[in-house]
């Protein structure tokens, strides 16, 4: 079977090359392939450390780049799963999902998309045991029933599988397991990778074999500007066409500039500070609650973010399905000191907090404000700002005391965050509450959205009381775009696609 499949791919590639040699080098108009010479330069607030979206499926920067090239079976439209590489799916029973692939879809090298590619991509994601493992934990088998049919079976009902599949990006079965493949991945998406230079640039070109509407852009570049000021200057001078994650104190630099459009929208991104409960001082919930009471969240969020953020009222943002408004922890240093004394730390203690450089708007200032507040109740916290690659390594190894970062509920459903990060099996920071597990698993299994919402309200309340982390702020997404750019949309997950974007090439 492998030999036949390889031959089919070889023939398909040869045909694609032949067609490419005889094709015209330009195409016409947006929606029909563009002018052939449109280039857009995007300077993201976070630059991808890799293009391996299976190894880093929850990393905003990695997904934003990779999703221009690779596609999942399902996409989310207004939070609802919609067909993409799968034209439909059915549930023969509550533990079986059958996805039917679109006909005529090829990878950018001309080889056909087949069910085996989906199986290999999902299986590698599971085998890597990365951030998405918990949401796929009940999957017992993935089978290519035929060339266009994928059957997934689960050990228990999994009502969230369709939305989760929106984060499973598909590559060729023979290559997705090879590390070299991810340096220049091949997908079915509207663009293909020309080059990737870590910490510098990702260059993509239009995939003229794309099965959907061809993008207007002929070239798409992700460029890295580590300094915000340099990024905004590049936008103003025209070296960059689009940027995002603009810190609140820099918004004035772009919001009233001629030739630029600034926009902001509610989204799925928020800040959190986790406690590593493998450390003795954080095992007692009273200590965690004390540290939350010790920080003046309301004043800090107002000072640092203005209209760009709101004080969090839940472990996920209010835009996410399953988020329930709760009363924020009051700023109460006296209460914090009393809780510390009850937990056996009347004189406080020393610890440290890590965060990734350029990890989110005003992240360093946020860390410094909290460090200052903690010092007032006797807790000395050493600040550790790290390069993103080092931070990722230490974060995964649990080599930290406190961890500050942003996070995005990728599917817009609370399950993606709560059941992925806070179950006992997740082992993300030493937190475990069997009551929470039971509630989250019931919410995951149910196909009744009203029942799920009720269960998530219970889960939100448990997490708020247990305080495995401090949840200071829900961030709004923002972007600044040159007026020559048309069709750009800012999605709730903060991860834009560019297949519908065009750039005016004349005055």
CSV table of C-alpha atoms in Angstrom, one decimal:
chain,number,residue,atom,x,y,z
A,1,UNK,CA,0.0,0.0,0.0
A,2,UNK,CA,2.9,2.4,0.8
A,3,UNK,CA,4.5,1.7,-2.6
A,4,UNK,CA,1.2,2.5,-4.4
A,5,UNK,CA,0.7,5.7,-2.4
A,6,UNK,CA,4.3,6.9,-3.0
A,7,UNK,CA,3.9,6.3,-6.8
A,8,UNK,CA,0.6,8.3,-6.8
A,9,UNK,CA,2.4,11.2,-5.0
A,10,UNK,CA,5.4,11.0,-7.5
A,11,UNK,CA,3.1,11.2,-10.5
A,12,UNK,CA,1.1,14.0,-9.0
A,13,UNK,CA,4.2,16.0,-8.3
A,14,UNK,CA,5.4,15.5,-11.9
A,15,UNK,CA,2.1,16.7,-13.2
A,16,UNK,CA,2.1,19.7,-11.0
A,17,UNK,CA,5.7,20.7,-12.1
A,18,UNK,CA,4.7,20.3,-15.8
A,19,UNK,CA,1.6,22.5,-15.3
A,20,UNK,CA,3.7,25.0,-13.4
A,21,UNK,CA,6.2,25.3,-16.2
A,22,UNK,CA,3.4,26.0,-18.7
A,23,UNK,CA,1.4,28.3,-16.5
A,24,UNK,CA,1.4,32.1,-16.8
A,25,UNK,CA,3.5,33.8,-14.1
A,26,UNK,CA,0.8,36.2,-13.0
A,27,UNK,CA,-2.9,35.9,-12.2
A,28,UNK,CA,-5.6,38.5,-12.1
A,29,UNK,CA,-7.2,40.4,-9.3
A,30,UNK,CA,-8.0,39.6,-5.7
A,31,UNK,CA,-10.1,36.5,-5.3
A,32,UNK,CA,-8.6,35.2,-8.5
A,33,UNK,CA,-5.0,34.9,-7.5
A,34,UNK,CA,-4.0,38.6,-7.1
A,35,UNK,CA,-1.8,40.7,-9.4
A,36,UNK,CA,1.1,38.3,-8.9
A,37,UNK,CA,3.3,40.9,-7.4
A,38,UNK,CA,1.7,41.9,-4.1
A,39,UNK,CA,3.9,41.6,-1.0
A,40,UNK,CA,2.8,42.1,2.6
A,41,UNK,CA,5.2,42.4,5.5
A,42,UNK,CA,3.8,41.5,9.0
A,43,UNK,CA,5.7,42.3,12.2
A,44,UNK,CA,4.0,40.2,14.9
A,45,UNK,CA,4.4,41.1,18.6
A,46,UNK,CA,5.6,37.6,19.1
A,47,UNK,CA,7.9,35.9,16.6
A,48,UNK,CA,7.8,32.1,16.1
A,49,UNK,CA,10.6,30.1,17.6
A,50,UNK,CA,9.7,27.2,15.2
A,51,UNK,CA,7.3,26.3,12.5
A,52,UNK,CA,6.5,23.0,14.1
A,53,UNK,CA,2.9,23.7,15.0
A,54,UNK,CA,2.5,20.1,16.3
A,55,UNK,CA,5.3,20.5,18.8
A,56,UNK,CA,4.1,23.9,19.8
A,57,UNK,CA,0.3,23.7,19.2
A,58,UNK,CA,-0.6,26.3,21.9
A,59,UNK,CA,2.1,28.9,20.9
A,60,UNK,CA,0.4,31.9,19.3
A,61,UNK,CA,3.4,32.9,17.2
A,62,UNK,CA,4.0,29.4,15.9
A,63,UNK,CA,0.4,28.8,14.9
A,64,UNK,CA,0.0,32.2,13.3
A,65,UNK,CA,2.9,31.5,10.9
A,66,UNK,CA,2.2,27.8,10.3
A,67,UNK,CA,-1.5,28.3,9.6
A,68,UNK,CA,-0.7,30.2,6.5
A,69,UNK,CA,0.9,27.0,5.1
A,70,UNK,CA,-0.9,24.1,6.8
A,71,UNK,CA,-4.6,23.6,7.4
A,72,UNK,CA,-6.8,21.6,9.8
A,73,UNK,CA,-9.9,19.6,9.1
A,74,UNK,CA,-12.1,22.2,10.7
A,75,UNK,CA,-12.0,25.9,11.1
A,76,UNK,CA,-14.0,28.0,13.6
A,77,UNK,CA,-16.5,30.6,12.4
A,78,UNK,CA,-18.0,32.7,15.2
A,79,UNK,CA,-16.9,29.9,17.6
A,80,UNK,CA,-18.7,27.2,15.7
A,81,UNK,CA,-16.8,24.4,13.9
A,82,UNK,CA,-17.1,24.7,10.1
A,83,UNK,CA,-15.7,22.5,7.3
A,84,UNK,CA,-12.2,23.1,5.9
A,85,UNK,CA,-10.2,20.1,4.8
A,86,UNK,CA,-13.1,18.0,5.9
A,87,UNK,CA,-16.2,18.6,3.9
A,88,UNK,CA,-18.4,17.0,6.6
A,89,UNK,CA,-18.4,14.8,9.7
A,90,UNK,CA,-20.9,12.6,11.4
A,91,UNK,CA,-21.3,10.7,14.7
A,92,UNK,CA,-22.6,7.2,14.1
A,93,UNK,CA,-22.6,6.9,17.9
A,94,UNK,CA,-21.5,9.2,20.8
A,95,UNK,CA,-17.9,7.7,20.8
A,96,UNK,CA,-17.3,7.7,17.0
A,97,UNK,CA,-16.5,10.6,14.7
A,98,UNK,CA,-16.2,10.1,10.9
A,99,UNK,CA,-14.6,12.9,8.9
A,100,UNK,CA,-14.9,13.0,5.1
A,101,UNK,CA,-12.1,14.9,3.3
A,102,UNK,CA,-12.7,17.3,0.4
A,103,UNK,CA,-12.0,15.9,-3.1
A,104,UNK,CA,-9.2,17.4,-5.2
A,105,UNK,CA,-7.1,18.9,-2.3
A,106,UNK,CA,-3.3,18.7,-2.8
A,107,UNK,CA,-0.3,19.7,-0.9
A,108,UNK,CA,1.8,22.6,-2.4
A,109,UNK,CA,4.1,20.0,-3.9
A,110,UNK,CA,1.2,18.6,-5.9
A,111,UNK,CA,0.8,15.4,-3.9
A,112,UNK,CA,-2.8,14.5,-2.9
A,113,UNK,CA,-4.2,15.0,0.6
A,114,UNK,CA,-5.3,11.6,1.9
A,115,UNK,CA,-6.8,10.2,5.1
A,116,UNK,CA,-3.4,8.7,6.0
A,117,UNK,CA,-2.0,12.2,6.2
A,118,UNK,CA,-4.6,13.2,8.8
A,119,UNK,CA,-4.0,10.0,10.8
A,120,UNK,CA,-0.2,10.6,10.9
A,121,UNK,CA,-0.7,14.3,11.9
A,122,UNK,CA,-3.1,13.5,14.7
A,123,UNK,CA,-1.0,10.6,15.9
A,124,UNK,CA,2.2,12.6,16.0
A,125,UNK,CA,0.4,15.3,18.0
A,126,UNK,CA,-0.7,12.8,20.5
A,127,UNK,CA,2.7,11.0,20.6
A,128,UNK,CA,4.5,14.2,21.4
A,129,UNK,CA,2.5,14.4,24.6
A,130,UNK,CA,2.5,18.2,24.3
A,131,UNK,CA,-0.1,20.9,25.4
A,132,UNK,CA,-3.0,19.3,23.4
A,133,UNK,CA,-2.6,15.8,24.9
A,134,UNK,CA,-5.2,16.4,27.6
A,135,UNK,CA,-7.9,17.4,25.1
A,136,UNK,CA,-7.3,14.3,23.0
A,137,UNK,CA,-6.7,11.9,25.9
A,138,UNK,CA,-9.8,9.9,25.3
A,139,UNK,CA,-9.0,9.1,21.7
A,140,UNK,CA,-8.5,5.4,21.4
A,141,UNK,CA,-8.0,5.0,17.7
A,142,UNK,CA,-7.5,7.0,14.5
A,143,UNK,CA,-8.1,5.0,11.2
A,144,UNK,CA,-7.9,5.8,7.5
A,145,UNK,CA,-11.1,3.9,6.6
A,146,UNK,CA,-10.4,4.8,3.0
A,147,UNK,CA,-8.5,7.5,1.1
A,148,UNK,CA,-11.0,10.2,2.0
A,149,UNK,CA,-12.4,9.0,5.3
A,150,UNK,CA,-10.9,9.3,8.8
A,151,UNK,CA,-12.6,7.5,11.7
A,152,UNK,CA,-11.8,8.6,15.3
A,153,UNK,CA,-13.0,6.6,18.2
A,154,UNK,CA,-12.9,7.7,21.9
A,155,UNK,CA,-13.2,5.9,25.2
A,156,UNK,CA,-15.9,8.2,26.3
A,157,UNK,CA,-18.2,10.8,24.7
A,158,UNK,CA,-16.1,13.8,23.5
A,159,UNK,CA,-18.3,16.7,22.5
A,160,UNK,CA,-15.4,19.0,21.9
A,161,UNK,CA,-13.5,16.9,19.3
A,162,UNK,CA,-14.7,19.0,16.3
A,163,UNK,CA,-13.5,22.3,17.8
A,164,UNK,CA,-10.2,20.6,18.9
A,165,UNK,CA,-9.6,19.5,15.4
A,166,UNK,CA,-9.3,23.1,14.4
A,167,UNK,CA,-5.9,23.1,16.0
A,168,UNK,CA,-4.6,19.9,14.4
A,169,UNK,CA,-2.7,21.0,11.3
A,170,UNK,CA,-2.2,18.3,8.6
A,171,UNK,CA,1.1,17.5,6.8
A,172,UNK,CA,2.2,14.6,4.5
A,173,UNK,CA,2.2,11.3,6.4
A,174,UNK,CA,5.7,10.3,5.2
A,175,UNK,CA,7.3,13.5,6.5
A,176,UNK,CA,5.5,15.0,9.5
A,177,UNK,CA,7.6,12.9,11.9
A,178,UNK,CA,10.9,14.2,10.4
A,179,UNK,CA,12.5,17.2,12.2
A,180,UNK,CA,13.9,18.6,9.0
A,181,UNK,CA,10.4,18.8,7.5
A,182,UNK,CA,9.4,21.5,10.0
A,183,UNK,CA,12.2,23.8,8.9
A,184,UNK,CA,10.3,24.2,5.6
A,185,UNK,CA,6.9,22.5,6.1
A,186,UNK,CA,4.6,21.6,3.2
A,187,UNK,CA,0.9,22.0,3.6
A,188,UNK,CA,-2.4,22.4,1.7
A,189,UNK,CA,-2.7,26.1,2.7
A,190,UNK,CA,-2.7,29.3,0.6
A,191,UNK,CA,1.0,29.9,1.0
A,192,UNK,CA,4.2,27.9,1.0
A,193,UNK,CA,7.4,28.5,2.9
A,194,UNK,CA,10.3,29.8,0.9
A,195,UNK,CA,12.6,30.3,3.9
A,196,UNK,CA,12.7,30.5,7.7
A,197,UNK,CA,15.4,32.2,9.7
A,198,UNK,CA,14.8,32.0,13.4
A,199,UNK,CA,14.7,35.3,15.2
A,200,UNK,CA,14.7,37.1,11.8
A,201,UNK,CA,12.2,36.3,9.1
A,202,UNK,CA,9.7,33.8,7.6
A,203,UNK,CA,9.2,34.2,3.9
A,204,UNK,CA,6.2,32.7,2.2
A,205,UNK,CA,5.0,32.7,-1.4
A,206,UNK,CA,1.6,32.1,-2.9
A,207,UNK,CA,0.6,28.5,-3.3
A,208,UNK,CA,-0.7,28.7,-6.9
A,209,UNK,CA,-2.0,25.1,-6.5
A,210,UNK,CA,-4.2,26.0,-3.6
A,211,UNK,CA,-7.6,24.2,-3.6
A,212,UNK,CA,-9.5,27.3,-2.4
A,213,UNK,CA,-9.7,30.9,-3.6
A,214,UNK,CA,-6.1,31.9,-4.4
A,215,UNK,CA,-4.7,34.7,-2.2
A,216,UNK,CA,-4.0,38.1,-3.8
A,217,UNK,CA,-0.6,38.2,-2.1
A,218,UNK,CA,2.3,36.7,-4.0
A,219,UNK,CA,4.6,37.1,-1.1
A,220,UNK,CA,4.1,37.2,2.7
A,221,UNK,CA,6.9,38.0,5.1
A,222,UNK,CA,6.9,37.7,8.9
A,223,UNK,CA,9.7,40.0,10.1
A,224,UNK,CA,11.1,40.2,13.6
A,225,UNK,CA,11.5,43.5,15.4
A,226,UNK,CA,12.4,42.7,19.0
A,227,UNK,CA,12.0,46.4,20.0
A,228,UNK,CA,8.5,47.8,19.9
A,229,UNK,CA,9.7,51.3,18.9
A,230,UNK,CA,11.5,49.9,15.9
A,231,UNK,CA,8.4,47.9,14.9
A,232,UNK,CA,6.2,50.9,15.0
A,233,UNK,CA,8.7,53.1,13.2
A,234,UNK,CA,8.9,50.4,10.4
A,235,UNK,CA,5.1,50.5,10.2
A,236,UNK,CA,5.0,54.3,9.9
A,237,UNK,CA,7.8,54.4,7.2
A,238,UNK,CA,6.1,51.6,5.2
A,239,UNK,CA,8.8,48.9,5.8
A,240,UNK,CA,6.0,47.0,7.5
A,241,UNK,CA,2.3,46.8,6.6
A,242,UNK,CA,0.7,45.2,9.6
A,243,UNK,CA,1.7,44.8,13.3
A,244,UNK,CA,-0.2,43.7,16.4
A,245,UNK,CA,0.2,43.5,20.2
A,246,UNK,CA,0.9,47.2,20.6
A,247,UNK,CA,1.6,48.1,24.2
A,248,UNK,CA,-0.9,50.6,25.6
A,249,UNK,CA,1.7,53.3,26.1
A,250,UNK,CA,2.5,53.1,22.4
A,251,UNK,CA,-1.0,53.2,21.0
A,252,UNK,CA,-1.0,57.0,20.6
A,253,UNK,CA,1.9,56.5,18.2
A,254,UNK,CA,-0.3,54.7,15.7
A,255,UNK,CA,-3.9,55.5,16.5
A,256,UNK,CA,-4.0,59.0,15.0
A,257,UNK,CA,-1.4,58.7,12.2
A,258,UNK,CA,-2.4,59.4,8.7
A,259,UNK,CA,-2.2,56.3,6.5
A,260,UNK,CA,-2.7,53.9,9.4
A,261,UNK,CA,-5.8,52.3,10.9
A,262,UNK,CA,-5.7,51.1,14.5
A,263,UNK,CA,-8.3,48.6,15.7
A,264,UNK,CA,-9.0,46.7,18.9
A,265,UNK,CA,-11.4,43.9,19.7
A,266,UNK,CA,-12.3,41.6,22.7
A,267,UNK,CA,-10.5,38.3,22.4
A,268,UNK,CA,-9.4,35.1,24.0
A,269,UNK,CA,-6.1,36.2,25.4
A,270,UNK,CA,-5.3,36.9,29.1
A,271,UNK,CA,-2.5,37.2,31.6
A,272,UNK,CA,-1.9,34.6,34.3
A,273,UNK,CA,0.7,33.9,37.0
A,274,UNK,CA,1.0,30.2,37.9
A,275,UNK,CA,2.3,28.9,41.2
A,276,UNK,CA,4.6,25.8,40.9
A,277,UNK,CA,2.9,23.7,43.6
A,278,UNK,CA,5.9,21.3,43.6
A,279,UNK,CA,7.5,24.1,45.7
A,280,UNK,CA,6.7,23.7,49.4
A,281,UNK,CA,5.6,27.3,49.9
A,282,UNK,CA,2.9,27.0,47.2
A,283,UNK,CA,1.2,23.8,48.3
A,284,UNK,CA,-1.2,25.6,50.6
A,285,UNK,CA,-4.0,27.4,48.9
A,286,UNK,CA,-3.8,30.1,51.6
A,287,UNK,CA,-0.4,31.2,50.4
A,288,UNK,CA,-1.7,31.4,46.8
A,289,UNK,CA,-4.8,33.4,47.9
A,290,UNK,CA,-2.5,35.6,50.0
A,291,UNK,CA,-0.4,36.5,47.1
A,292,UNK,CA,-3.5,37.3,45.0
A,293,UNK,CA,-4.9,39.6,47.8
A,294,UNK,CA,-1.4,41.2,48.0
A,295,UNK,CA,-1.4,42.6,44.5
A,296,UNK,CA,-3.4,45.7,43.6
A,297,UNK,CA,-4.8,44.2,40.4
A,298,UNK,CA,-7.4,46.9,39.6
A,299,UNK,CA,-4.9,49.8,39.9
A,300,UNK,CA,-2.1,48.0,38.0
A,301,UNK,CA,-4.3,47.0,35.1
A,302,UNK,CA,-5.7,50.5,34.8
A,303,UNK,CA,-2.3,52.1,34.9
A,304,UNK,CA,-0.6,49.7,32.5
A,305,UNK,CA,-3.3,49.0,30.0
A,306,UNK,CA,-6.0,51.6,30.1
A,307,UNK,CA,-8.7,50.6,27.6
A,308,UNK,CA,-6.5,47.7,26.3
A,309,UNK,CA,-7.4,45.3,29.1
A,310,UNK,CA,-10.0,44.7,31.8
A,311,UNK,CA,-9.6,43.1,35.2
A,312,UNK,CA,-10.2,39.3,34.9
A,313,UNK,CA,-13.4,37.8,36.3
A,314,UNK,CA,-12.7,34.2,35.4
A,315,UNK,CA,-9.8,31.8,34.6
A,316,UNK,CA,-10.7,32.5,30.9
A,317,UNK,CA,-11.7,35.7,29.2
A,318,UNK,CA,-15.4,36.8,29.2
A,319,UNK,CA,-15.4,36.2,25.4
A,320,UNK,CA,-14.9,32.5,25.8
A,321,UNK,CA,-17.8,30.0,25.9
A,322,UNK,CA,-18.0,28.8,29.5
A,323,UNK,CA,-16.6,31.9,31.2
A,324,UNK,CA,-18.6,32.9,34.2
A,325,UNK,CA,-18.2,36.4,35.9
A,326,UNK,CA,-16.8,36.1,39.4
A,327,UNK,CA,-15.8,38.6,42.0
A,328,UNK,CA,-12.2,39.7,41.6
A,329,UNK,CA,-9.9,39.2,44.6
A,330,UNK,CA,-9.9,42.4,46.7
A,331,UNK,CA,-6.6,44.2,47.2
A,332,UNK,CA,-6.1,43.5,50.9
A,333,UNK,CA,-2.6,43.4,52.3
A,334,UNK,CA,-3.8,42.8,55.8
A,335,UNK,CA,-5.8,39.8,54.7
A,336,UNK,CA,-2.7,38.6,52.7
A,337,UNK,CA,-0.5,38.8,55.8
A,338,UNK,CA,-3.1,36.9,57.9
A,339,UNK,CA,-3.3,34.1,55.4
A,340,UNK,CA,0.5,33.8,55.2
A,341,UNK,CA,0.6,33.5,59.0
A,342,UNK,CA,-2.1,30.9,59.0
A,343,UNK,CA,-0.1,28.9,56.4
A,344,UNK,CA,3.0,29.1,58.5
A,345,UNK,CA,4.8,32.0,56.9
A,346,UNK,CA,4.3,34.9,59.3
A,347,UNK,CA,7.6,36.5,58.1
A,348,UNK,CA,7.0,35.8,54.4
A,349,UNK,CA,9.5,33.9,52.2
A,350,UNK,CA,11.7,34.3,49.1
A,351,UNK,CA,10.9,33.0,45.7
A,352,UNK,CA,11.3,34.0,42.0
A,353,UNK,CA,9.1,34.8,39.0
A,354,UNK,CA,10.0,34.2,35.3
A,355,UNK,CA,8.5,35.6,32.2
A,356,UNK,CA,9.5,35.6,28.5
A,357,UNK,CA,11.0,38.8,27.0
A,358,UNK,CA,8.4,40.4,24.7
A,359,UNK,CA,5.9,37.9,26.0
A,360,UNK,CA,3.0,40.3,26.0
A,361,UNK,CA,2.2,44.0,26.4
A,362,UNK,CA,3.9,45.6,29.3
A,363,UNK,CA,4.8,42.2,30.7
A,364,UNK,CA,7.9,43.4,32.5
A,365,UNK,CA,6.1,46.4,34.1
A,366,UNK,CA,3.3,44.0,35.2
A,367,UNK,CA,5.9,41.7,36.8
A,368,UNK,CA,7.6,44.6,38.5
A,369,UNK,CA,4.3,46.0,39.9
A,370,UNK,CA,3.5,42.6,41.4
A,371,UNK,CA,7.0,42.1,42.8
A,372,UNK,CA,6.7,45.5,44.5
A,373,UNK,CA,3.3,44.6,46.0
A,374,UNK,CA,4.5,41.3,47.3
A,375,UNK,CA,7.4,42.9,49.0
A,376,UNK,CA,5.0,44.9,51.1
A,377,UNK,CA,3.6,41.7,52.7
A,378,UNK,CA,7.1,40.2,53.3
A,379,UNK,CA,7.4,38.1,50.1
A,380,UNK,CA,10.7,38.7,48.3
A,381,UNK,CA,10.4,37.8,44.6
A,382,UNK,CA,13.4,37.7,42.3
A,383,UNK,CA,12.5,38.8,38.8
A,384,UNK,CA,13.8,36.6,36.0
A,385,UNK,CA,13.2,37.9,32.4
A,386,UNK,CA,14.3,35.2,29.9
A,387,UNK,CA,14.7,34.9,26.2
A,388,UNK,CA,11.6,33.1,24.8
A,389,UNK,CA,13.4,29.9,23.8
A,390,UNK,CA,15.0,29.5,27.2
A,391,UNK,CA,11.7,30.4,28.9
A,392,UNK,CA,9.9,27.7,26.9
A,393,UNK,CA,12.5,25.1,27.9
A,394,UNK,CA,12.4,26.0,31.6
A,395,UNK,CA,8.6,26.3,31.6
A,396,UNK,CA,8.2,22.8,30.2
A,397,UNK,CA,10.7,21.4,32.7
A,398,UNK,CA,8.9,23.0,35.6
A,399,UNK,CA,12.2,24.9,36.3
A,400,UNK,CA,10.5,27.9,37.9
A,401,UNK,CA,8.7,29.1,41.0
A,402,UNK,CA,6.2,31.6,39.6
A,403,UNK,CA,5.5,31.9,35.9
A,404,UNK,CA,4.0,35.0,34.2
A,405,UNK,CA,2.7,34.8,30.6
A,406,UNK,CA,-0.2,35.4,28.3
A,407,UNK,CA,-2.4,32.5,27.1
A,408,UNK,CA,-5.1,32.2,24.5
A,409,UNK,CA,-8.1,29.9,24.6
A,410,UNK,CA,-7.4,28.7,21.0
A,411,UNK,CA,-10.8,27.2,20.3
A,412,UNK,CA,-12.9,29.8,22.1
A,413,UNK,CA,-14.3,27.0,24.3
A,414,UNK,CA,-13.4,26.8,28.0
A,415,UNK,CA,-12.5,23.1,27.6
A,416,UNK,CA,-9.4,24.1,25.6
A,417,UNK,CA,-8.0,25.9,28.6
A,418,UNK,CA,-9.5,24.4,31.7
A,419,UNK,CA,-9.5,20.7,30.8
A,420,UNK,CA,-6.1,21.0,29.1
A,421,UNK,CA,-4.3,22.9,31.9
A,422,UNK,CA,-5.9,22.2,35.3
A,423,UNK,CA,-6.7,18.5,35.5
A,424,UNK,CA,-4.7,16.2,37.7
A,425,UNK,CA,-3.4,14.4,34.6
A,426,UNK,CA,-2.2,17.7,33.0
A,427,UNK,CA,0.6,18.0,35.6
A,428,UNK,CA,1.3,21.5,34.5
A,429,UNK,CA,2.2,23.0,37.9
A,430,UNK,CA,1.5,20.4,40.5
A,431,UNK,CA,-2.2,21.3,41.0
A,432,UNK,CA,-4.8,18.6,41.4
A,433,UNK,CA,-8.4,18.7,42.4
A,434,UNK,CA,-10.5,15.5,41.7
A,435,UNK,CA,-13.8,17.5,42.1
A,436,UNK,CA,-12.6,19.8,39.3
A,437,UNK,CA,-11.6,16.9,37.1
A,438,UNK,CA,-15.1,15.3,37.5
A,439,UNK,CA,-16.8,18.6,36.5
A,440,UNK,CA,-14.6,19.3,33.6
A,441,UNK,CA,-14.9,15.7,32.1
A,442,UNK,CA,-18.7,16.0,32.4
A,443,UNK,CA,-18.6,19.3,30.5
A,444,UNK,CA,-16.3,17.8,27.9
A,445,UNK,CA,-18.5,14.8,27.2
A,446,UNK,CA,-21.8,16.7,27.0
A,447,UNK,CA,-23.3,17.7,23.7
A,448,UNK,CA,-25.8,20.0,25.5
A,449,UNK,CA,-24.4,23.5,25.5
A,450,UNK,CA,-26.6,24.8,28.3
A,451,UNK,CA,-25.4,21.9,30.5
A,452,UNK,CA,-21.8,22.5,29.6
A,453,UNK,CA,-22.1,26.2,30.5
A,454,UNK,CA,-23.5,25.3,33.9
A,455,UNK,CA,-20.7,22.9,34.5
A,456,UNK,CA,-18.1,25.4,33.5
A,457,UNK,CA,-19.6,27.9,36.0
A,458,UNK,CA,-18.9,25.3,38.7
A,459,UNK,CA,-15.4,24.7,37.4
A,460,UNK,CA,-14.6,28.5,37.3
A,461,UNK,CA,-15.7,28.8,40.9
A,462,UNK,CA,-13.4,25.9,42.0
A,463,UNK,CA,-10.4,27.4,40.3
A,464,UNK,CA,-11.1,30.9,41.6
A,465,UNK,CA,-11.1,29.5,45.2
A,466,UNK,CA,-8.2,27.1,44.8
A,467,UNK,CA,-6.1,29.8,43.1
A,468,UNK,CA,-3.6,27.6,41.2
A,469,UNK,CA,-2.8,30.9,39.6
A,470,UNK,CA,-3.5,34.6,39.7
A,471,UNK,CA,-5.6,35.9,36.8
A,472,UNK,CA,-5.0,39.7,36.6
A,473,UNK,CA,-6.2,40.8,33.2
A,474,UNK,CA,-8.2,40.0,30.0
A,475,UNK,CA,-6.3,41.5,27.1
A,476,UNK,CA,-8.0,43.1,24.1
A,477,UNK,CA,-6.5,42.2,20.7
A,478,UNK,CA,-5.2,45.1,18.7
A,479,UNK,CA,-3.5,45.8,15.4
A,480,UNK,CA,-2.3,48.7,13.3
A,481,UNK,CA,-2.6,48.4,9.5
A,482,UNK,CA,-1.5,50.6,6.7
A,483,UNK,CA,-4.4,51.9,4.6
A,484,UNK,CA,-3.0,50.2,1.5
A,485,UNK,CA,-3.9,46.9,3.1
A,486,UNK,CA,-7.4,45.6,2.4
A,487,UNK,CA,-9.2,42.6,3.8
A,488,UNK,CA,-7.3,42.2,7.1
A,489,UNK,CA,-9.4,40.8,10.0
A,490,UNK,CA,-8.4,40.6,13.6
A,491,UNK,CA,-9.8,37.3,15.0
A,492,UNK,CA,-10.7,36.7,18.7
A,493,UNK,CA,-7.8,34.3,19.1
A,494,UNK,CA,-5.3,37.0,17.9
A,495,UNK,CA,-3.9,34.8,15.1
A,496,UNK,CA,-4.7,36.4,11.8
A,497,UNK,CA,-4.7,34.6,8.4
A,498,UNK,CA,-3.7,36.5,5.2
A,499,UNK,CA,-5.4,34.5,2.4
A,500,UNK,CA,-8.1,37.2,2.0
A,501,UNK,CA,-5.7,40.2,2.3
A,502,UNK,CA,-4.5,42.4,-0.6
A,503,UNK,CA,-2.2,45.3,-0.8
A,504,UNK,CA,-2.7,48.3,-3.1
A,505,UNK,CA,0.3,48.6,-5.4
A,506,UNK,CA,-0.3,52.1,-6.8
A,507,UNK,CA,-1.0,55.6,-5.5
